[in-house]
Every structure is written in structure tokens, then in C-alpha cells.
Amino acid sequence: MNIKDIWKTKSLKQVLHSAEKSDLKKNLTSTDLAALGIGAVLGTGIFVSTGVGAHMAGPAVVLSFIVAAITSGLCALTYAELATMFPVAGSTYTYSYIAFGEVIAWIIGWDLMLEYLVSSAAVASGWSGTFVGLLKSAGLNLPTVITHGPTEGGFVDLPSVLIVGLVTCILFVGIKESAKLNNAIVLIKIAVIVLFIVLGVFHISVANYKPFAPFGWKGVMAGASIMFFAYIGFDAVSTAAEETINPKRDVPRGLAICLGVVIILYVTVAVVITGMVPFKAISQNNAIPDALTKFGINWGAALVGTGAVIGMISTLLVMLYGQIRVFMVMSRDGLLPKVFSKVHPVHKTPTLCTVITGVLAAAISGFLPLQEIIKLCNIGTLFAFVLVSVGVIVLRKTMPNAERKFRCPWVPFLPILTIIACGYLMSALPLETWIRFVIWLLLGLIIYFAYGRKHSELQKANAPIYTKMLTWVNEHHIKFPRHKEKK
């Protein structure tokens, strides 16, 4: 096989043909997609990591949220164009296969697996912190050995492991059933956030906003690079395109509703919580309920904490869902073993993908600290968004006549602005995060050249006829009788 073959691209016809052969059910609406996105985004980022960002930026964490929101909004515009052009599962991975070729598609697919897998672990870890805090407020103290990983003085974060197991089982049953559960949880989540805003606004002290930016603009950007985690998940909407009734209409609409609701809630919560509590006193593991507890509003803290515990389940559900679908599509393309893309005959969900994803996410959340998980998650997501933005520019040149139900405005200027914004946030992440990310990508390239390149469906389709025949014979284990010489 020629080394140039790794740059071969998929045609739109090939991508849509793969989707048509899929056994996945098409039953999601724009409302389901919006709820899927809100369910993914509205979770650990607002309930937990608001405290992490406040310690980095002070009250100016409000600006951190806004910077991250602008970056996410720009990314959503580029996502919407590509998702309506290619209404199939796989998100950025599929788009890259068409725009840049197989090797780049593999890199971005491998990167997306990191994003969703680590995001799932981060949400589970955040859920555990809120759950343990809720039990503590009720007078039940769980031992450290089963609520913290080895680096935090314990052995394993057992609550996070158990919640990943529960959500994995829900996803195994089916996406429509999962979507119904997610929609109900999203309503609960929005309700408790609004309750916090209503209760907290009466306890704001203007003195807590001074100094507004104690760590300067550098602190704001450092906070934005972390608070970007709070917006991760809206791209999971595009991974559900293949299971959507009318993806060309519903995907852009779902993305717009999702980000609109989330941005308003995030900025409002940041203003209220930094006005209620001096930024140094905001809890990094249980920010919102703890703020109410400081004012003696224990019933409100308990209610919000309960809502957060329930709400973060939907975030975990969507993150795991995104990982499973990317995993499945890469397997379907032959870059990973075909057994991973087999769909359950009854539930119509990818069985092995679901199980493996659940086990890995449980292991990460059980043994690694939340702060480190968030950093690794952010760099993977930002890198994916850069590729999407480049993809929009490239495809406007290479596929100018392709149908685009939604067109990203001001191309190439807006995608270039998106690339700059994502790159700026990536530059604010620490060096050790970059080192881990590079190691992950190198490991992925080793797997691609050792396995994926040799088993790729695209490479097989472009192979000479005799190579195709030999591959078919080997795959079907056909043996020809040997000629025996006469004595």
C-alpha cells in the first residue's frame, strides 16, 4: 500500500451510503437534540467547576464564561454547516474524512475519543463530589477511602464508578429511551439553577466584586481555558445526526437553542455566586449548594444539590453517548475492529462499544482527580474545534456545489476567528497537559499504522482487483485444495 493512500478522502456518496446501511433508529427531533445538548453542557461545568474558575480569575470569572461562550458560539456555526451537509454519526471525525483524508480523520477521531471519554470521567467525578457533599449535609459522612482516588488520599472514587455503570446500562437499552430520560432531567436541572439564581440574588454584596480581576487578563484567560469545559458537549448534537428524523433542519435548530439557553444561565450564575461569596471562599467541588449553605439556606442547598446530582446524570449520558457513536463509526470504517460496530438485535445499540466506553470512563473517574481530567478534556475539544473550522474553509473550495441547508456566515473570516480563539485558549493550558495530549496522539498514530491503515474500508475500496479478491478470500476463510503430485 502506497503511503500516499493515507491522505485519500471519502466522497459524500460513500458517507451517506454507510449511513443508509446503518441499523440505528431515526427518531430524534430538534427538541430532543436541544435537550441532548443542554443535558450535555449544563452539568459539572456550572455546578462544580464554577468554583475552579473563580479561584483562577476572581469575580472576573464572569468574563471567562463570556470568552468561552463566544468561542463556543463561533464553533457552533461551523458545526451547523458541516452537520447539515453530512447528516451522519461521527461528528468531526466524519467531516475530517471528507475534507482532509483518512490519516487526519483518524487523528481527530482518536482525539474525539479522548474528549468524550475524559469528559464523561470528569462529569462522573463532579457528580461524586456533589453527591458526597449532599450526603454530608444530611449527616452521613462516607469514608475518604471510597470517595477519593489515590492522589487525594483515598483508594477509589466509588460513587463515580457506580454512576458510570448505571448510565452505561441506560444507554445500552436505547437512545430514544435515553432521550426521554434526558429531557425530563434537563427540566429538573434548569429549574434548580433558576431556584439558585432567585435565592442568591437577594444575598449579593457589591463588595465581593472588588477587586473584579485580581489576576488580570491572564487570570481571565486561564479561567476561560478551564471554564470552556462548561460548554463542552454541544457538539454531541452533531453525533446524533444519523438518528435524527430531519437532520438538515433539526441539527442547526438544536445547536442554537442549546447554546442560547446555556449562555444565559452560565453568565447569570457566575454573577450571582461571585456576588454572594468572596471568590476565595467559593467551594471548588460543590460551588452552588455550598454558596447557599453559607447563608443558612440549607433547604435550598439540599434542593439544588439534589437537582445537581440528578442533572449531572444527563450530562454523563450525553458524553458517553458521543464517545460510543464515534467509536462505532471508526469501527464501521475498518479503522478499529469490526466487532465494535455490531448493533444489538433488540436494543439497536452498539453493544461492545457501549461496554468498553463505560469501563474506561469508570476507571478514569475512579482513580484520577477532577482538575487534571478537566485540563486534558479541554485541549482535546479545542483541537477538534480547530479542525472543524478548517474543514468549513476547505470544503467551500473542494465541494462548492454541495447542498448546505445552513451556511456559516462570513467564510473564511469567521472560521479563521474561531481557529484563533481556540488556539488562544489552548495556549493558556499548562505544559503538562500538552505533553499528555501529544503522547495520546502519538499512541493513536501507532495504532493507525499498525492496524487501521491495513483494515480501512476506504483503502480496500481503492485497492487493485486482485488485492480485493485476496482480502475477500481471507475474510471468508476459504481454502483451496492443493494439487497432489503423482508418484
Tab-separated table of C-alpha atoms in Angstrom:
chain	number	residue	atom	x	y	z
A	1	MET	CA	0.000	0.000	0.000
A	2	ASN	CA	1.337	3.400	-1.026
A	3	ILE	CA	1.985	5.876	1.798
A	4	LYS	CA	0.026	8.462	-0.221
A	5	ASP	CA	-3.124	6.379	0.313
A	6	ILE	CA	-3.407	7.600	3.907
A	7	TRP	CA	-4.476	11.001	2.513
A	8	LYS	CA	-7.367	9.584	0.490
A	9	THR	CA	-10.705	11.228	1.259
A	10	LYS	CA	-14.215	9.858	1.394
A	11	SER	CA	-16.826	11.110	-1.032
A	12	LEU	CA	-20.201	12.398	0.135
A	13	LYS	CA	-21.802	9.417	-1.627
A	14	GLN	CA	-19.689	6.954	0.374
A	15	VAL	CA	-20.533	8.627	3.689
A	16	LEU	CA	-24.268	8.725	3.020
A	17	HIS	CA	-24.207	5.124	1.759
A	18	SER	CA	-22.660	3.960	5.050
A	19	ALA	CA	-25.366	5.823	6.969
A	20	GLU	CA	-28.142	4.273	4.850
A	21	LYS	CA	-26.921	0.773	5.732
A	22	SER	CA	-26.971	1.622	9.452
A	23	ASP	CA	-29.426	-0.188	11.740
A	24	LEU	CA	-29.696	2.841	14.059
A	25	LYS	CA	-33.235	4.176	14.595
A	26	LYS	CA	-34.118	7.646	13.259
A	27	ASN	CA	-36.479	9.090	15.858
A	28	LEU	CA	-34.931	12.257	17.354
A	29	THR	CA	-36.448	15.738	16.851
A	30	SER	CA	-34.979	19.247	17.207
A	31	THR	CA	-36.404	19.367	20.741
A	32	ASP	CA	-34.640	16.104	21.568
A	33	LEU	CA	-31.386	17.446	20.109
A	34	ALA	CA	-31.640	20.737	22.012
A	35	ALA	CA	-32.300	18.815	25.225
A	36	LEU	CA	-29.442	16.455	24.349
A	37	GLY	CA	-27.109	19.450	24.003
A	38	ILE	CA	-28.377	21.198	27.152
A	39	GLY	CA	-28.157	17.914	29.002
A	40	ALA	CA	-24.520	17.601	27.940
A	41	VAL	CA	-23.483	21.182	28.620
A	42	LEU	CA	-25.473	22.022	31.742
A	43	GLY	CA	-23.757	19.909	34.365
A	44	THR	CA	-20.408	19.706	36.104
A	45	GLY	CA	-19.278	22.948	34.458
A	46	ILE	CA	-21.879	25.039	36.250
A	47	PHE	CA	-22.460	23.022	39.422
A	48	VAL	CA	-18.822	22.280	40.211
A	49	SER	CA	-16.113	23.874	38.051
A	50	THR	CA	-17.519	27.399	38.504
A	51	GLY	CA	-15.581	27.320	41.778
A	52	VAL	CA	-12.404	26.195	39.994
A	53	GLY	CA	-12.670	29.087	37.524
A	54	ALA	CA	-13.408	31.634	40.270
A	55	HIS	CA	-10.170	30.748	42.068
A	56	MET	CA	-8.251	31.411	38.832
A	57	ALA	CA	-9.982	34.611	37.669
A	58	GLY	CA	-11.761	36.014	40.741
A	59	PRO	CA	-15.136	37.711	40.108
A	60	ALA	CA	-13.920	38.182	36.521
A	61	VAL	CA	-14.818	34.511	36.006
A	62	VAL	CA	-17.938	36.121	34.504
A	63	LEU	CA	-15.694	37.332	31.663
A	64	SER	CA	-14.118	33.871	31.476
A	65	PHE	CA	-17.580	32.419	30.883
A	66	ILE	CA	-18.285	35.044	28.204
A	67	VAL	CA	-14.976	34.423	26.374
A	68	ALA	CA	-15.625	30.673	26.431
A	69	ALA	CA	-19.219	31.300	25.288
A	70	ILE	CA	-18.109	33.401	22.303
A	71	THR	CA	-15.631	30.704	21.289
A	72	SER	CA	-18.310	28.022	21.610
A	73	GLY	CA	-20.793	30.095	19.615
A	74	LEU	CA	-18.310	30.512	16.769
A	75	CYS	CA	-17.634	26.776	16.814
A	76	ALA	CA	-21.377	26.021	16.743
A	77	LEU	CA	-21.793	27.998	13.496
A	78	THR	CA	-19.139	25.909	11.768
A	79	TYR	CA	-20.545	22.690	13.232
A	80	ALA	CA	-24.025	23.535	11.963
A	81	GLU	CA	-22.832	23.866	8.358
A	82	LEU	CA	-20.982	20.545	8.327
A	83	ALA	CA	-23.685	18.676	10.257
A	84	THR	CA	-26.312	19.649	7.663
A	85	MET	CA	-24.002	18.722	4.789
A	86	PHE	CA	-23.220	15.294	6.271
A	87	PRO	CA	-26.145	14.131	8.451
A	88	VAL	CA	-24.359	11.038	9.750
A	89	ALA	CA	-22.874	9.848	13.020
A	90	GLY	CA	-19.233	10.567	13.802
A	91	SER	CA	-19.216	14.366	14.086
A	92	THR	CA	-15.783	15.932	13.414
A	93	TYR	CA	-14.302	12.550	12.546
A	94	THR	CA	-16.643	12.125	9.572
A	95	TYR	CA	-16.175	15.730	8.414
A	96	SER	CA	-12.375	15.339	8.508
A	97	TYR	CA	-12.556	12.117	6.478
A	98	ILE	CA	-14.177	14.089	3.646
A	99	ALA	CA	-12.162	17.306	3.962
A	100	PHE	CA	-8.618	16.149	4.787
A	101	GLY	CA	-8.273	12.415	4.248
A	102	GLU	CA	-8.046	9.251	6.290
A	103	VAL	CA	-4.983	9.904	8.455
A	104	ILE	CA	-6.329	13.267	9.671
A	105	ALA	CA	-9.749	11.681	10.216
A	106	TRP	CA	-8.086	9.051	12.374
A	107	ILE	CA	-6.232	11.693	14.396
A	108	ILE	CA	-9.408	13.682	15.024
A	109	GLY	CA	-11.412	10.540	15.765
A	110	TRP	CA	-8.787	9.460	18.254
A	111	ASP	CA	-8.875	12.973	19.701
A	112	LEU	CA	-12.688	12.892	19.973
A	113	MET	CA	-12.459	9.616	21.855
A	114	LEU	CA	-10.221	11.409	24.338
A	115	GLU	CA	-12.643	14.364	24.558
A	116	TYR	CA	-15.782	12.362	25.221
A	117	LEU	CA	-14.163	9.712	27.361
A	118	VAL	CA	-12.377	12.197	29.609
A	119	SER	CA	-15.461	14.473	29.687
A	120	SER	CA	-17.525	11.533	30.896
A	121	ALA	CA	-14.989	10.818	33.620
A	122	ALA	CA	-14.921	14.490	34.656
A	123	VAL	CA	-18.700	14.645	34.924
A	124	ALA	CA	-18.770	11.437	36.950
A	125	SER	CA	-16.089	12.821	39.265
A	126	GLY	CA	-18.006	16.095	39.662
A	127	TRP	CA	-21.218	14.169	40.301
A	128	SER	CA	-19.484	12.206	43.013
A	129	GLY	CA	-18.266	15.379	44.759
A	130	THR	CA	-21.776	16.866	44.753
A	131	PHE	CA	-23.366	13.590	45.866
A	132	VAL	CA	-20.923	13.139	48.744
A	133	GLY	CA	-21.469	16.775	49.746
A	134	LEU	CA	-25.221	16.254	49.754
A	135	LEU	CA	-24.899	13.193	51.975
A	136	LYS	CA	-22.586	15.114	54.290
A	137	SER	CA	-25.153	17.905	54.693
A	138	ALA	CA	-27.642	15.216	55.717
A	139	GLY	CA	-25.232	13.964	58.402
A	140	LEU	CA	-23.865	10.954	56.506
A	141	ASN	CA	-20.082	11.008	56.043
A	142	LEU	CA	-18.655	8.442	53.639
A	143	PRO	CA	-15.042	7.361	54.285
A	144	THR	CA	-12.335	9.018	52.168
A	145	VAL	CA	-11.011	5.659	51.010
A	146	ILE	CA	-14.113	5.098	48.824
A	147	THR	CA	-14.791	8.720	47.770
A	148	HIS	CA	-11.346	9.835	46.550
A	149	GLY	CA	-8.697	8.451	44.222
A	150	PRO	CA	-5.121	7.519	45.235
A	151	THR	CA	-3.720	11.044	44.615
A	152	GLU	CA	-6.281	12.532	47.001
A	153	GLY	CA	-5.680	10.251	49.962
A	154	GLY	CA	-8.181	7.519	49.119
A	155	PHE	CA	-8.274	4.323	47.084
A	156	VAL	CA	-11.120	4.764	44.582
A	157	ASP	CA	-13.930	7.238	43.932
A	158	LEU	CA	-16.616	4.558	44.165
A	159	PRO	CA	-19.698	6.807	43.639
A	160	SER	CA	-18.316	7.972	40.276
A	161	VAL	CA	-17.665	4.375	39.203
A	162	LEU	CA	-21.203	3.320	40.131
A	163	ILE	CA	-22.896	6.237	38.322
A	164	VAL	CA	-20.941	5.489	35.130
A	165	GLY	CA	-22.112	1.885	35.369
A	166	LEU	CA	-25.748	2.947	35.767
A	167	VAL	CA	-25.698	5.362	32.811
A	168	THR	CA	-23.918	2.801	30.614
A	169	CYS	CA	-26.789	0.389	31.255
A	170	ILE	CA	-29.319	3.097	30.304
A	171	LEU	CA	-27.506	3.759	27.012
A	172	PHE	CA	-27.408	0.062	26.260
A	173	VAL	CA	-31.224	-0.042	26.342
A	174	GLY	CA	-31.554	2.544	23.539
A	175	ILE	CA	-31.218	6.197	22.533
A	176	LYS	CA	-34.958	7.001	22.352
A	177	GLU	CA	-35.479	5.741	25.870
A	178	SER	CA	-32.310	7.592	26.917
A	179	ALA	CA	-33.551	10.798	25.232
A	180	LYS	CA	-36.841	10.669	27.156
A	181	LEU	CA	-34.955	10.350	30.433
A	182	ASN	CA	-32.588	13.139	29.386
A	183	ASN	CA	-35.457	15.532	28.525
A	184	ALA	CA	-37.002	15.053	31.972
A	185	ILE	CA	-33.672	15.576	33.734
A	186	VAL	CA	-32.949	18.748	31.730
A	187	LEU	CA	-36.173	20.331	33.020
A	188	ILE	CA	-35.164	19.489	36.610
A	189	LYS	CA	-31.690	20.890	36.023
A	190	ILE	CA	-32.918	24.206	34.644
A	191	ALA	CA	-35.424	24.508	37.484
A	192	VAL	CA	-32.820	24.150	40.264
A	193	ILE	CA	-30.450	26.617	38.563
A	194	VAL	CA	-33.246	29.188	38.343
A	195	LEU	CA	-34.032	28.481	42.019
A	196	PHE	CA	-30.398	29.197	42.957
A	197	ILE	CA	-30.461	32.478	40.999
A	198	VAL	CA	-33.705	33.581	42.688
A	199	LEU	CA	-32.460	32.692	46.182
A	200	GLY	CA	-28.942	34.033	45.665
A	201	VAL	CA	-29.713	37.385	44.071
A	202	PHE	CA	-31.009	38.723	47.415
A	203	HIS	CA	-27.669	37.978	49.104
A	204	ILE	CA	-25.345	39.728	46.649
A	205	SER	CA	-22.827	42.131	48.158
A	206	VAL	CA	-21.178	44.565	45.731
A	207	ALA	CA	-18.047	44.472	47.923
A	208	ASN	CA	-17.428	40.883	46.783
A	209	TYR	CA	-16.848	42.125	43.222
A	210	LYS	CA	-13.790	44.112	44.328
A	211	PRO	CA	-11.165	43.622	43.061
A	212	PHE	CA	-13.005	42.407	39.967
A	213	ALA	CA	-9.978	40.924	38.187
A	214	PRO	CA	-7.349	40.256	40.892
A	215	PHE	CA	-5.193	38.192	38.493
A	216	GLY	CA	-5.597	40.479	35.472
A	217	TRP	CA	-6.413	39.432	31.937
A	218	LYS	CA	-4.085	36.461	32.248
A	219	GLY	CA	-6.298	35.147	35.036
A	220	VAL	CA	-9.412	35.731	32.926
A	221	MET	CA	-7.958	33.710	30.052
A	222	ALA	CA	-6.683	30.976	32.377
A	223	GLY	CA	-10.202	30.812	33.781
A	224	ALA	CA	-11.675	30.755	30.261
A	225	SER	CA	-9.422	27.836	29.275
A	226	ILE	CA	-10.867	25.908	32.230
A	227	MET	CA	-14.444	27.252	32.021
A	228	PHE	CA	-14.533	26.180	28.360
A	229	PHE	CA	-15.131	22.769	29.918
A	230	ALA	CA	-18.531	24.108	30.991
A	231	TYR	CA	-19.583	24.386	27.324
A	232	ILE	CA	-18.250	21.052	26.147
A	233	GLY	CA	-20.989	18.799	24.896
A	234	PHE	CA	-22.954	20.897	22.413
A	235	ASP	CA	-21.023	19.159	19.631
A	236	ALA	CA	-22.614	15.897	20.799
A	237	VAL	CA	-25.717	17.149	18.981
A	238	SER	CA	-23.946	16.542	15.672
A	239	THR	CA	-23.045	12.962	16.645
A	240	ALA	CA	-26.781	12.214	16.783
A	241	ALA	CA	-27.429	13.410	13.213
A	242	GLU	CA	-27.765	9.859	11.887
A	243	GLU	CA	-30.550	9.142	14.398
A	244	THR	CA	-32.457	12.390	13.691
A	245	ILE	CA	-35.704	12.491	11.708
A	246	ASN	CA	-34.784	15.641	9.738
A	247	PRO	CA	-31.096	16.402	10.467
A	248	LYS	CA	-30.718	19.232	7.929
A	249	ARG	CA	-33.355	21.243	9.775
A	250	ASP	CA	-33.160	19.936	13.328
A	251	VAL	CA	-29.385	19.934	13.948
A	252	PRO	CA	-28.817	23.720	13.466
A	253	ARG	CA	-32.005	24.473	15.405
A	254	GLY	CA	-30.965	22.169	18.247
A	255	LEU	CA	-27.495	23.742	18.440
A	256	ALA	CA	-28.909	27.285	18.540
A	257	ILE	CA	-31.452	26.566	21.291
A	258	CYS	CA	-28.875	24.673	23.338
A	259	LEU	CA	-26.207	27.386	23.353
A	260	GLY	CA	-28.709	30.232	23.816
A	261	VAL	CA	-30.172	28.710	26.989
A	262	VAL	CA	-26.803	27.675	28.394
A	263	ILE	CA	-25.010	31.014	27.904
A	264	ILE	CA	-27.767	32.961	29.673
A	265	LEU	CA	-27.800	30.569	32.643
A	266	TYR	CA	-23.997	30.381	32.985
A	267	VAL	CA	-23.346	34.118	32.965
A	268	THR	CA	-26.205	34.755	35.403
A	269	VAL	CA	-24.988	32.088	37.830
A	270	ALA	CA	-21.408	33.455	37.676
A	271	VAL	CA	-22.642	36.976	38.511
A	272	VAL	CA	-24.761	35.730	41.427
A	273	ILE	CA	-22.262	33.335	43.025
A	274	THR	CA	-19.310	35.766	42.934
A	275	GLY	CA	-21.579	38.440	44.413
A	276	MET	CA	-22.743	36.131	47.207
A	277	VAL	CA	-19.388	34.714	48.293
A	278	PRO	CA	-15.804	36.129	48.159
A	279	PHE	CA	-14.130	34.262	45.306
A	280	LYS	CA	-11.504	32.685	47.594
A	281	ALA	CA	-14.286	31.138	49.697
A	282	ILE	CA	-16.188	29.549	46.789
A	283	SER	CA	-16.063	25.742	47.005
A	284	GLN	CA	-14.165	24.087	44.156
A	285	ASN	CA	-16.018	20.791	44.477
A	286	ASN	CA	-19.563	21.820	45.393
A	287	ALA	CA	-19.847	25.507	44.411
A	288	ILE	CA	-23.569	26.259	44.087
A	289	PRO	CA	-25.058	24.289	47.008
A	290	ASP	CA	-22.186	25.404	49.279
A	291	ALA	CA	-22.899	29.083	48.497
A	292	LEU	CA	-26.473	28.699	49.763
A	293	THR	CA	-25.296	26.818	52.861
A	294	LYS	CA	-23.079	29.774	53.817
A	295	PHE	CA	-26.227	31.891	54.156
A	296	GLY	CA	-28.105	29.272	56.152
A	297	ILE	CA	-30.421	28.397	53.267
A	298	ASN	CA	-29.987	24.698	53.956
A	299	TRP	CA	-33.277	23.647	52.375
A	300	GLY	CA	-32.292	25.472	49.172
A	301	ALA	CA	-28.813	23.945	49.241
A	302	ALA	CA	-30.316	20.482	49.674
A	303	LEU	CA	-32.795	21.050	46.842
A	304	VAL	CA	-30.187	22.477	44.483
A	305	GLY	CA	-27.725	19.733	45.437
A	306	THR	CA	-30.332	17.071	44.728
A	307	GLY	CA	-31.130	18.697	41.391
A	308	ALA	CA	-27.424	18.845	40.558
A	309	VAL	CA	-26.984	15.166	41.382
A	310	ILE	CA	-29.911	14.291	39.139
A	311	GLY	CA	-28.940	16.838	36.485
A	312	MET	CA	-25.370	15.718	36.008
A	313	ILE	CA	-26.639	12.253	35.125
A	314	SER	CA	-27.949	13.625	31.815
A	315	THR	CA	-24.576	15.275	31.126
A	316	LEU	CA	-22.833	11.973	31.696
A	317	LEU	CA	-25.384	10.233	29.498
A	318	VAL	CA	-24.718	12.509	26.510
A	319	MET	CA	-20.930	12.448	26.912
A	320	LEU	CA	-20.874	8.658	26.955
A	321	TYR	CA	-23.297	8.624	24.016
A	322	GLY	CA	-20.976	10.815	21.919
A	323	GLN	CA	-17.982	8.598	22.685
A	324	ILE	CA	-19.870	5.424	21.804
A	325	ARG	CA	-21.051	6.787	18.441
A	326	VAL	CA	-17.595	7.977	17.365
A	327	PHE	CA	-16.157	4.626	18.468
A	328	MET	CA	-18.828	2.838	16.402
A	329	VAL	CA	-18.267	4.842	13.193
A	330	MET	CA	-14.491	4.374	13.312
A	331	SER	CA	-15.081	0.649	13.661
A	332	ARG	CA	-17.585	0.689	10.798
A	333	ASP	CA	-14.880	2.272	8.610
A	334	GLY	CA	-12.468	-0.527	9.488
A	335	LEU	CA	-10.029	1.681	11.411
A	336	LEU	CA	-10.908	-0.263	14.563
A	337	PRO	CA	-12.012	-3.937	14.724
A	338	LYS	CA	-15.433	-4.510	13.111
A	339	VAL	CA	-16.767	-6.272	16.192
A	340	PHE	CA	-17.035	-2.872	17.926
A	341	SER	CA	-19.688	-1.634	15.473
A	342	LYS	CA	-22.047	-4.607	15.814
A	343	VAL	CA	-25.542	-3.446	16.820
A	344	HIS	CA	-27.657	-5.322	19.369
A	345	PRO	CA	-30.549	-7.116	17.575
A	346	VAL	CA	-33.174	-5.931	20.077
A	347	HIS	CA	-31.984	-2.611	21.502
A	348	LYS	CA	-30.371	-1.428	18.233
A	349	THR	CA	-27.353	-0.017	20.087
A	350	PRO	CA	-23.638	-0.829	19.581
A	351	THR	CA	-23.074	-3.408	22.325
A	352	LEU	CA	-19.308	-3.760	22.722
A	353	CYS	CA	-18.659	-0.033	22.166
A	354	THR	CA	-21.043	0.787	24.997
A	355	VAL	CA	-19.495	-1.668	27.439
A	356	ILE	CA	-15.863	-0.706	26.736
A	357	THR	CA	-16.627	3.016	26.954
A	358	GLY	CA	-18.359	2.552	30.300
A	359	VAL	CA	-15.488	0.550	31.762
A	360	LEU	CA	-12.812	3.057	30.666
A	361	ALA	CA	-14.761	6.104	31.878
A	362	ALA	CA	-15.366	4.432	35.242
A	363	ALA	CA	-11.653	3.660	35.636
A	364	ILE	CA	-10.566	7.253	34.831
A	365	SER	CA	-13.136	8.863	37.134
A	366	GLY	CA	-12.397	6.402	39.905
A	367	PHE	CA	-8.643	6.958	40.078
A	368	LEU	CA	-7.797	10.461	38.705
A	369	PRO	CA	-8.528	13.899	40.291
A	370	LEU	CA	-11.155	16.167	38.690
A	371	GLN	CA	-8.832	19.146	37.997
A	372	GLU	CA	-6.429	17.068	35.877
A	373	ILE	CA	-9.261	15.376	33.990
A	374	ILE	CA	-10.766	18.765	33.027
A	375	LYS	CA	-7.476	20.094	31.599
A	376	LEU	CA	-6.950	17.046	29.399
A	377	CYS	CA	-10.548	17.193	28.226
A	378	ASN	CA	-10.356	20.861	27.171
A	379	ILE	CA	-7.291	20.554	24.955
A	380	GLY	CA	-8.813	17.650	23.041
A	381	THR	CA	-12.058	19.530	22.445
A	382	LEU	CA	-10.381	22.755	21.335
A	383	PHE	CA	-8.215	20.816	18.884
A	384	ALA	CA	-11.351	19.210	17.415
A	385	PHE	CA	-12.991	22.628	17.015
A	386	VAL	CA	-9.936	23.925	15.138
A	387	LEU	CA	-10.248	21.041	12.660
A	388	VAL	CA	-13.961	21.722	12.141
A	389	SER	CA	-13.265	25.382	11.345
A	390	VAL	CA	-10.513	24.478	8.876
A	391	GLY	CA	-12.874	21.906	7.369
A	392	VAL	CA	-15.507	24.545	6.571
A	393	ILE	CA	-12.943	26.617	4.656
A	394	VAL	CA	-11.528	23.610	2.769
A	395	LEU	CA	-14.942	22.211	1.780
A	396	ARG	CA	-16.121	25.584	0.464
A	397	LYS	CA	-13.269	25.198	-2.071
A	398	THR	CA	-13.369	21.456	-2.748
A	399	MET	CA	-17.176	20.965	-2.643
A	400	PRO	CA	-18.618	24.381	-3.595
A	401	ASN	CA	-21.833	22.947	-5.075
A	402	ALA	CA	-22.743	20.608	-2.207
A	403	GLU	CA	-26.105	21.274	-0.585
A	404	ARG	CA	-25.792	23.372	2.586
A	405	LYS	CA	-29.086	23.817	4.447
A	406	PHE	CA	-27.190	26.068	6.846
A	407	ARG	CA	-24.263	28.219	5.720
A	408	CYS	CA	-21.743	29.540	8.219
A	409	PRO	CA	-21.597	33.345	7.657
A	410	TRP	CA	-18.503	35.320	6.639
A	411	VAL	CA	-16.369	32.400	5.479
A	412	PRO	CA	-13.358	32.302	5.697
A	413	PHE	CA	-13.144	35.164	8.227
A	414	LEU	CA	-15.404	33.679	10.904
A	415	PRO	CA	-13.787	30.196	10.839
A	416	ILE	CA	-10.341	31.845	10.997
A	417	LEU	CA	-11.505	33.854	14.023
A	418	THR	CA	-12.705	30.587	15.583
A	419	ILE	CA	-9.305	28.982	14.993
A	420	ILE	CA	-7.538	31.941	16.634
A	421	ALA	CA	-9.911	31.889	19.642
A	422	CYS	CA	-9.475	28.131	20.165
A	423	GLY	CA	-5.708	28.396	19.752
A	424	TYR	CA	-5.569	31.205	22.295
A	425	LEU	CA	-7.454	29.142	24.863
A	426	MET	CA	-5.203	26.139	24.170
A	427	SER	CA	-2.115	28.302	24.777
A	428	ALA	CA	-3.398	29.097	28.280
A	429	LEU	CA	-3.335	25.420	29.292
A	430	PRO	CA	-0.310	24.149	31.262
A	431	LEU	CA	2.668	22.399	29.620
A	432	GLU	CA	1.971	19.020	31.260
A	433	THR	CA	-1.464	18.976	29.611
A	434	TRP	CA	0.159	19.499	26.204
A	435	ILE	CA	2.652	16.695	26.878
A	436	ARG	CA	-0.127	14.248	27.779
A	437	PHE	CA	-2.089	15.278	24.684
A	438	VAL	CA	0.879	14.724	22.363
A	439	ILE	CA	1.529	11.302	23.923
A	440	TRP	CA	-2.123	10.360	23.324
A	441	LEU	CA	-1.925	11.418	19.656
A	442	LEU	CA	1.342	9.506	19.116
A	443	LEU	CA	-0.238	6.382	20.607
A	444	GLY	CA	-3.140	6.823	18.193
A	445	LEU	CA	-0.815	7.076	15.182
A	446	ILE	CA	0.915	3.848	16.217
A	447	ILE	CA	-2.467	2.064	16.306
A	448	TYR	CA	-3.450	3.538	12.927
A	449	PHE	CA	-0.299	2.404	11.115
A	450	ALA	CA	-0.273	-0.974	12.879
A	451	TYR	CA	-3.965	-1.805	12.356
A	452	GLY	CA	-6.271	0.874	10.941
A	453	ARG	CA	-4.418	1.543	7.692
A	454	LYS	CA	-4.381	-2.172	6.827
A	455	HIS	CA	-8.077	-2.765	7.563
A	456	SER	CA	-9.575	0.506	6.340
A	457	GLU	CA	-12.707	0.080	4.184
A	458	LEU	CA	-11.645	3.089	2.091
A	459	GLN	CA	-8.232	1.565	1.376
A	460	LYS	CA	-9.852	-1.741	0.436
A	461	ALA	CA	-12.257	0.009	-1.951
A	462	ASN	CA	-9.344	1.684	-3.745
A	463	ALA	CA	-7.143	-1.415	-3.837
A	464	PRO	CA	-6.363	-3.294	-7.108
A	465	ILE	CA	-8.894	-6.010	-8.052
A	466	TYR	CA	-6.533	-8.882	-7.218
A	467	THR	CA	-5.927	-7.413	-3.737
A	468	LYS	CA	-9.689	-7.143	-3.185
A	469	MET	CA	-10.174	-10.783	-4.214
A	470	LEU	CA	-7.406	-11.967	-1.893
A	471	THR	CA	-8.872	-9.947	1.000
A	472	TRP	CA	-12.331	-11.420	0.360
A	473	VAL	CA	-10.944	-14.954	0.338
A	474	ASN	CA	-9.069	-14.404	3.604
A	475	GLU	CA	-12.048	-12.781	5.317
A	476	HIS	CA	-14.295	-15.730	4.417
A	477	HIS	CA	-11.656	-18.295	5.410
A	478	ILE	CA	-11.812	-20.024	2.041
A	479	LYS	CA	-9.200	-22.708	1.457
A	480	PHE	CA	-8.388	-24.159	-1.973
A	481	PRO	CA	-7.419	-27.845	-2.384
A	482	ARG	CA	-3.756	-28.430	-3.011
A	483	HIS	CA	-2.642	-30.286	-6.161
A	484	LYS	CA	-1.106	-33.649	-5.359
A	485	GLU	CA	1.756	-34.832	-7.498
A	486	LYS	CA	1.545	-38.344	-8.985
A	487	LYS	CA	4.070	-40.831	-7.747
